[in-house]
Amino acid sequence: MNYQEALEYLNELNKFGTKLGLDRIKRLVELLDEPQLKYKTVHVTGTNGKGSVCAMVSEILHQSGIRTGLYISPHLVSYTERIQIDGVAISEEEFASCIGAVKTFADQMVDEGMESPTQFEVLTATAFLYFAFKNVEYAVIEVGVGGLLDSTNVIVSEVSVITNVAFEHADLCGGTLEGIAHHKAGIIKDGVPVVTDAKGTPLEILQQEAVEKNTDLFIEDTDFEAKFVSCDGKRQVLLFSSEIVGVSLEFSLSLLGDHQIRNCALALMTIYLLSSDEKRINFEATKAALANVKWPGRFERFDTAGKMIIIDGAHNPAGMLVLRQNLDKYFHDNQRIFLLGMLRDKAIDVMRNTLLRPDDIVIATEPDSKRMAEPASWAGKLNVKYVEIEPNRKMALDRAMRLTSGESLLCITGSLYLIGEIREMLRHIRNGEAEILNDN
């Protein structure tokens, strides 16, 4: 199987949609000889921030000299981004080879009378297989949806992380905030410590689950915390402290935003728990990792062609609120131009009312997704200074760039489908592979 054939196979699996449940993935990894049990893992779920936490934890492990796998979703440009070792994405050739191997056993499952694995289950099994084949020592695994019935939940981790619990994927996770919390709590395993930033009722549910599973629950702002110290526009300094582990140390973090300070606290608490057994983890490696960690498309400063640009994958109300808070913190006095595209199954009204100010300018466009919300259905309802609809994404970027000059800021957000494609366009502009846009 070559890479194009692998993509075609994954596209075929889309017809099965998202189906939670562990029967299919359990049989699939059984046929693959349980690759997910051949290395240690860290399991991360939550409504927002789980990808950032995964990036930080995996980079610290890597900088500590530990061969580290990372499995994340979704991707911005290529499926290969989802499966990485020591910060390097799987090659297209190896991706295709592993997909082909998994397909063999997925077909066997169908022959046995079982349902076909879903696309995400095949991708998850592929990551597990690749990490085993490449002899990783640790793998940091991000949950796809929920936790309890997510296909990643066949691992037994060293530490489980639940970033926060907000209202998302309710249709798949019980329909209520309590139901979502129960699904997130599903990654808690007997005796495996849990680190969380959950609050209110979701936290109470996690505490109950932790008691039932006889495990320790470490709660942000109670057992550990991180506080903002300073920021130079490129990196921010934070103070991490915890009486439980007996530390109070400053770190420089390359990821901006108050939310990343909280995410970093979760990552550091996770690392300190791992370091009780893993002696290769040390302060210098942790310091170097946080100062240079990258998480593309998440409040990412991506200045290009003389323009100030922020790319952020905020696509739910909680994410939009965090984006608004960070824009107000770092760019309060700047004119803001938004290149905005959204999906129709998101809380569009809540998001746009949370994010935008009356003096903002919006270029509304269409994300490359069948779930795309037609800009005409929502753009006219915006309470902003100026709105323009441009369905063509390349032309929308061109227009937004031309409106961005001087101290104004361009923010590209609303859908991961949108920001991945636009980021790639900007990368080509930055590398001189496309015509540089002029201010006019």
PDB file of N, CA and C in Angstrom, residues 273-333:
ATOM      1  N   LEU A 273       5.413  13.644  38.630  1.00  0.00           N
ATOM      2  CA  LEU A 273       4.945  12.312  39.020  1.00  0.00           C
ATOM      3  C   LEU A 273       5.736  11.227  38.289  1.00  0.00           C
ATOM      4  N   LEU A 274       5.984  11.439  37.000  1.00  0.00           N
ATOM      5  CA  LEU A 274       6.773  10.462  36.242  1.00  0.00           C
ATOM      6  C   LEU A 274       8.213  10.374  36.759  1.00  0.00           C
ATOM      7  N   SER A 275       8.757  11.505  37.180  1.00  0.00           N
ATOM      8  CA  SER A 275      10.169  11.548  37.565  1.00  0.00           C
ATOM      9  C   SER A 275      10.459  10.779  38.849  1.00  0.00           C
ATOM     10  N   SER A 276       9.415  10.434  39.600  1.00  0.00           N
ATOM     11  CA  SER A 276       9.662   9.649  40.811  1.00  0.00           C
ATOM     12  C   SER A 276      10.227   8.273  40.473  1.00  0.00           C
ATOM     13  N   ASP A 277       9.892   7.764  39.283  1.00  0.00           N
ATOM     14  CA  ASP A 277      10.434   6.487  38.819  1.00  0.00           C
ATOM     15  C   ASP A 277      11.420   6.662  37.662  1.00  0.00           C
ATOM     16  N   GLU A 278      11.209   7.698  36.846  1.00  0.00           N
ATOM     17  CA  GLU A 278      12.048   7.910  35.670  1.00  0.00           C
ATOM     18  C   GLU A 278      13.128   8.947  35.992  1.00  0.00           C
ATOM     19  N   LYS A 279      14.306   8.471  36.351  1.00  0.00           N
ATOM     20  CA  LYS A 279      15.366   9.338  36.850  1.00  0.00           C
ATOM     21  C   LYS A 279      16.064  10.151  35.756  1.00  0.00           C
ATOM     22  N   ARG A 280      15.806   9.832  34.498  1.00  0.00           N
ATOM     23  CA  ARG A 280      16.428  10.633  33.424  1.00  0.00           C
ATOM     24  C   ARG A 280      15.794  12.019  33.296  1.00  0.00           C
ATOM     25  N   ILE A 281      14.588  12.194  33.801  1.00  0.00           N
ATOM     26  CA  ILE A 281      13.928  13.501  33.752  1.00  0.00           C
ATOM     27  C   ILE A 281      14.625  14.429  34.738  1.00  0.00           C
ATOM     28  N   ASN A 282      15.010  15.623  34.276  1.00  0.00           N
ATOM     29  CA  ASN A 282      15.705  16.563  35.149  1.00  0.00           C
ATOM     30  C   ASN A 282      15.282  17.995  34.842  1.00  0.00           C
ATOM     31  N   PHE A 283      15.683  18.914  35.703  1.00  0.00           N
ATOM     32  CA  PHE A 283      15.269  20.316  35.594  1.00  0.00           C
ATOM     33  C   PHE A 283      15.764  20.943  34.296  1.00  0.00           C
ATOM     34  N   GLU A 284      17.010  20.714  33.936  1.00  0.00           N
ATOM     35  CA  GLU A 284      17.576  21.350  32.743  1.00  0.00           C
ATOM     36  C   GLU A 284      16.846  20.912  31.479  1.00  0.00           C
ATOM     37  N   ALA A 285      16.526  19.627  31.379  1.00  0.00           N
ATOM     38  CA  ALA A 285      15.786  19.131  30.211  1.00  0.00           C
ATOM     39  C   ALA A 285      14.388  19.731  30.176  1.00  0.00           C
ATOM     40  N   THR A 286      13.749  19.807  31.338  1.00  0.00           N
ATOM     41  CA  THR A 286      12.405  20.380  31.418  1.00  0.00           C
ATOM     42  C   THR A 286      12.430  21.851  31.022  1.00  0.00           C
ATOM     43  N   LYS A 287      13.403  22.579  31.512  1.00  0.00           N
ATOM     44  CA  LYS A 287      13.541  24.005  31.206  1.00  0.00           C
ATOM     45  C   LYS A 287      13.753  24.221  29.713  1.00  0.00           C
ATOM     46  N   ALA A 288      14.635  23.443  29.101  1.00  0.00           N
ATOM     47  CA  ALA A 288      14.910  23.579  27.660  1.00  0.00           C
ATOM     48  C   ALA A 288      13.687  23.223  26.832  1.00  0.00           C
ATOM     49  N   ALA A 289      12.955  22.183  27.244  1.00  0.00           N
ATOM     50  CA  ALA A 289      11.787  21.742  26.487  1.00  0.00           C
ATOM     51  C   ALA A 289      10.702  22.808  26.470  1.00  0.00           C
ATOM     52  N   LEU A 290      10.385  23.378  27.617  1.00  0.00           N
ATOM     53  CA  LEU A 290       9.304  24.359  27.689  1.00  0.00           C
ATOM     54  C   LEU A 290       9.656  25.648  26.958  1.00  0.00           C
ATOM     55  N   ALA A 291      10.927  25.995  26.943  1.00  0.00           N
ATOM     56  CA  ALA A 291      11.348  27.226  26.269  1.00  0.00           C
ATOM     57  C   ALA A 291      11.250  27.120  24.753  1.00  0.00           C
ATOM     58  N   ASN A 292      11.169  25.894  24.248  1.00  0.00           N
ATOM     59  CA  ASN A 292      11.189  25.706  22.791  1.00  0.00           C
ATOM     60  C   ASN A 292      10.034  24.877  22.247  1.00  0.00           C
ATOM     61  N   VAL A 293       9.099  24.442  23.094  1.00  0.00           N
ATOM     62  CA  VAL A 293       8.013  23.588  22.630  1.00  0.00           C
ATOM     63  C   VAL A 293       7.152  24.316  21.612  1.00  0.00           C
ATOM     64  N   LYS A 294       6.657  23.584  20.618  1.00  0.00           N
ATOM     65  CA  LYS A 294       5.801  24.137  19.572  1.00  0.00           C
ATOM     66  C   LYS A 294       4.459  23.413  19.592  1.00  0.00           C
ATOM     67  N   TRP A 295       3.398  24.185  19.348  1.00  0.00           N
ATOM     68  CA  TRP A 295       2.076  23.593  19.191  1.00  0.00           C
ATOM     69  C   TRP A 295       1.349  24.378  18.111  1.00  0.00           C
ATOM     70  N   PRO A 296       1.535  23.996  16.842  1.00  0.00           N
ATOM     71  CA  PRO A 296       1.022  24.779  15.709  1.00  0.00           C
ATOM     72  C   PRO A 296      -0.481  25.021  15.778  1.00  0.00           C
ATOM     73  N   GLY A 297      -0.871  26.251  15.466  1.00  0.00           N
ATOM     74  CA  GLY A 297      -2.280  26.576  15.331  1.00  0.00           C
ATOM     75  C   GLY A 297      -3.015  26.822  16.624  1.00  0.00           C
ATOM     76  N   ARG A 298      -2.291  26.947  17.730  1.00  0.00           N
ATOM     77  CA  ARG A 298      -2.934  27.221  19.011  1.00  0.00           C
ATOM     78  C   ARG A 298      -2.334  28.499  19.589  1.00  0.00           C
ATOM     79  N   PHE A 299      -3.037  29.600  19.409  1.00  0.00           N
ATOM     80  CA  PHE A 299      -2.546  30.942  19.724  1.00  0.00           C
ATOM     81  C   PHE A 299      -1.088  31.075  19.277  1.00  0.00           C
ATOM     82  N   GLU A 300      -0.880  30.711  18.026  1.00  0.00           N
ATOM     83  CA  GLU A 300       0.459  30.689  17.450  1.00  0.00           C
ATOM     84  C   GLU A 300       0.758  32.023  16.776  1.00  0.00           C
ATOM     85  N   ARG A 301       1.835  32.651  17.188  1.00  0.00           N
ATOM     86  CA  ARG A 301       2.305  33.876  16.533  1.00  0.00           C
ATOM     87  C   ARG A 301       2.985  33.468  15.237  1.00  0.00           C
ATOM     88  N   PHE A 302       2.445  33.942  14.111  1.00  0.00           N
ATOM     89  CA  PHE A 302       2.929  33.499  12.803  1.00  0.00           C
ATOM     90  C   PHE A 302       3.114  34.714  11.889  1.00  0.00           C
ATOM     91  N   ASP A 303       3.914  35.686  12.358  1.00  0.00           N
ATOM     92  CA  ASP A 303       4.121  36.909  11.586  1.00  0.00           C
ATOM     93  C   ASP A 303       4.726  36.587  10.220  1.00  0.00           C
ATOM     94  N   THR A 304       4.119  37.136   9.182  1.00  0.00           N
ATOM     95  CA  THR A 304       4.514  36.839   7.809  1.00  0.00           C
ATOM     96  C   THR A 304       4.315  38.081   6.943  1.00  0.00           C
ATOM     97  N   ALA A 305       5.245  38.343   6.035  1.00  0.00           N
ATOM     98  CA  ALA A 305       5.134  39.448   5.088  1.00  0.00           C
ATOM     99  C   ALA A 305       4.887  40.779   5.792  1.00  0.00           C
ATOM    100  N   GLY A 306       5.527  40.958   6.942  1.00  0.00           N
ATOM    101  CA  GLY A 306       5.396  42.205   7.670  1.00  0.00           C
ATOM    102  C   GLY A 306       4.082  42.368   8.406  1.00  0.00           C
ATOM    103  N   LYS A 307       3.299  41.326   8.514  1.00  0.00           N
ATOM    104  CA  LYS A 307       1.999  41.387   9.196  1.00  0.00           C
ATOM    105  C   LYS A 307       2.085  40.683  10.545  1.00  0.00           C
ATOM    106  N   MET A 308       1.392  41.224  11.542  1.00  0.00           N
ATOM    107  CA  MET A 308       1.230  40.528  12.820  1.00  0.00           C
ATOM    108  C   MET A 308       0.052  39.575  12.685  1.00  0.00           C
ATOM    109  N   ILE A 309       0.318  38.282  12.914  1.00  0.00           N
ATOM    110  CA  ILE A 309      -0.706  37.260  12.690  1.00  0.00           C
ATOM    111  C   ILE A 309      -0.759  36.301  13.876  1.00  0.00           C
ATOM    112  N   ILE A 310      -1.969  35.999  14.308  1.00  0.00           N
ATOM    113  CA  ILE A 310      -2.217  34.945  15.285  1.00  0.00           C
ATOM    114  C   ILE A 310      -3.084  33.879  14.619  1.00  0.00           C
ATOM    115  N   ILE A 311      -2.658  32.620  14.744  1.00  0.00           N
ATOM    116  CA  ILE A 311      -3.453  31.496  14.244  1.00  0.00           C
ATOM    117  C   ILE A 311      -3.904  30.686  15.446  1.00  0.00           C
ATOM    118  N   ASP A 312      -5.219  30.483  15.555  1.00  0.00           N
ATOM    119  CA  ASP A 312      -5.731  29.771  16.716  1.00  0.00           C
ATOM    120  C   ASP A 312      -6.898  28.880  16.308  1.00  0.00           C
ATOM    121  N   GLY A 313      -6.834  27.627  16.759  1.00  0.00           N
ATOM    122  CA  GLY A 313      -7.855  26.652  16.372  1.00  0.00           C
ATOM    123  C   GLY A 313      -9.080  26.648  17.256  1.00  0.00           C
ATOM    124  N   ALA A 314      -9.400  27.764  17.910  1.00  0.00           N
ATOM    125  CA  ALA A 314     -10.594  27.820  18.763  1.00  0.00           C
ATOM    126  C   ALA A 314     -11.827  27.455  17.946  1.00  0.00           C
ATOM    127  N   HIS A 315     -12.570  26.444  18.393  1.00  0.00           N
ATOM    128  CA  HIS A 315     -13.725  25.982  17.628  1.00  0.00           C
ATOM    129  C   HIS A 315     -14.893  25.595  18.525  1.00  0.00           C
ATOM    130  N   ASN A 316     -14.812  25.963  19.804  1.00  0.00           N
ATOM    131  CA  ASN A 316     -15.947  25.767  20.705  1.00  0.00           C
ATOM    132  C   ASN A 316     -16.019  26.977  21.631  1.00  0.00           C
ATOM    133  N   PRO A 317     -17.123  27.149  22.364  1.00  0.00           N
ATOM    134  CA  PRO A 317     -17.264  28.353  23.186  1.00  0.00           C
ATOM    135  C   PRO A 317     -16.132  28.565  24.187  1.00  0.00           C
ATOM    136  N   ALA A 318     -15.686  27.491  24.850  1.00  0.00           N
ATOM    137  CA  ALA A 318     -14.607  27.636  25.830  1.00  0.00           C
ATOM    138  C   ALA A 318     -13.322  28.103  25.146  1.00  0.00           C
ATOM    139  N   GLY A 319     -13.038  27.548  23.969  1.00  0.00           N
ATOM    140  CA  GLY A 319     -11.852  27.956  23.232  1.00  0.00           C
ATOM    141  C   GLY A 319     -11.934  29.391  22.754  1.00  0.00           C
ATOM    142  N   MET A 320     -13.119  29.810  22.317  1.00  0.00           N
ATOM    143  CA  MET A 320     -13.312  31.182  21.864  1.00  0.00           C
ATOM    144  C   MET A 320     -13.139  32.173  23.016  1.00  0.00           C
ATOM    145  N   LEU A 321     -13.613  31.797  24.202  1.00  0.00           N
ATOM    146  CA  LEU A 321     -13.461  32.676  25.357  1.00  0.00           C
ATOM    147  C   LEU A 321     -11.988  32.858  25.694  1.00  0.00           C
ATOM    148  N   VAL A 322     -11.232  31.784  25.676  1.00  0.00           N
ATOM    149  CA  VAL A 322      -9.802  31.865  25.964  1.00  0.00           C
ATOM    150  C   VAL A 322      -9.101  32.713  24.906  1.00  0.00           C
ATOM    151  N   LEU A 323      -9.466  32.541  23.648  1.00  0.00           N
ATOM    152  CA  LEU A 323      -8.861  33.331  22.580  1.00  0.00           C
ATOM    153  C   LEU A 323      -9.149  34.816  22.791  1.00  0.00           C
ATOM    154  N   ARG A 324     -10.397  35.155  23.093  1.00  0.00           N
ATOM    155  CA  ARG A 324     -10.752  36.555  23.345  1.00  0.00           C
ATOM    156  C   ARG A 324      -9.938  37.124  24.507  1.00  0.00           C
ATOM    157  N   GLN A 325      -9.812  36.373  25.577  1.00  0.00           N
ATOM    158  CA  GLN A 325      -9.056  36.848  26.735  1.00  0.00           C
ATOM    159  C   GLN A 325      -7.591  37.095  26.385  1.00  0.00           C
ATOM    160  N   ASN A 326      -7.005  36.198  25.586  1.00  0.00           N
ATOM    161  CA  ASN A 326      -5.602  36.361  25.221  1.00  0.00           C
ATOM    162  C   ASN A 326      -5.397  37.512  24.238  1.00  0.00           C
ATOM    163  N   LEU A 327      -6.332  37.685  23.310  1.00  0.00           N
ATOM    164  CA  LEU A 327      -6.243  38.826  22.405  1.00  0.00           C
ATOM    165  C   LEU A 327      -6.336  40.135  23.187  1.00  0.00           C
ATOM    166  N   ASP A 328      -7.229  40.175  24.160  1.00  0.00           N
ATOM    167  CA  ASP A 328      -7.374  41.387  24.975  1.00  0.00           C
ATOM    168  C   ASP A 328      -6.119  41.641  25.816  1.00  0.00           C
ATOM    169  N   LYS A 329      -5.461  40.567  26.236  1.00  0.00           N
ATOM    170  CA  LYS A 329      -4.260  40.719  27.060  1.00  0.00           C
ATOM    171  C   LYS A 329      -3.066  41.203  26.250  1.00  0.00           C
ATOM    172  N   TYR A 330      -2.846  40.600  25.110  1.00  0.00           N
ATOM    173  CA  TYR A 330      -1.637  40.883  24.343  1.00  0.00           C
ATOM    174  C   TYR A 330      -1.828  41.942  23.252  1.00  0.00           C
ATOM    175  N   PHE A 331      -3.051  42.108  22.770  1.00  0.00           N
ATOM    176  CA  PHE A 331      -3.294  43.007  21.641  1.00  0.00           C
ATOM    177  C   PHE A 331      -4.525  43.883  21.892  1.00  0.00           C
ATOM    178  N   HIS A 332      -4.633  44.402  23.103  1.00  0.00           N
ATOM    179  CA  HIS A 332      -5.832  45.140  23.498  1.00  0.00           C
ATOM    180  C   HIS A 332      -6.080  46.365  22.640  1.00  0.00           C
ATOM    181  N   ASP A 333      -5.019  47.080  22.291  1.00  0.00           N
ATOM    182  CA  ASP A 333      -5.164  48.345  21.577  1.00  0.00           C
ATOM    183  C   ASP A 333      -5.025  48.216  20.060  1.00  0.00           C
TER     184      ASP A 333
END
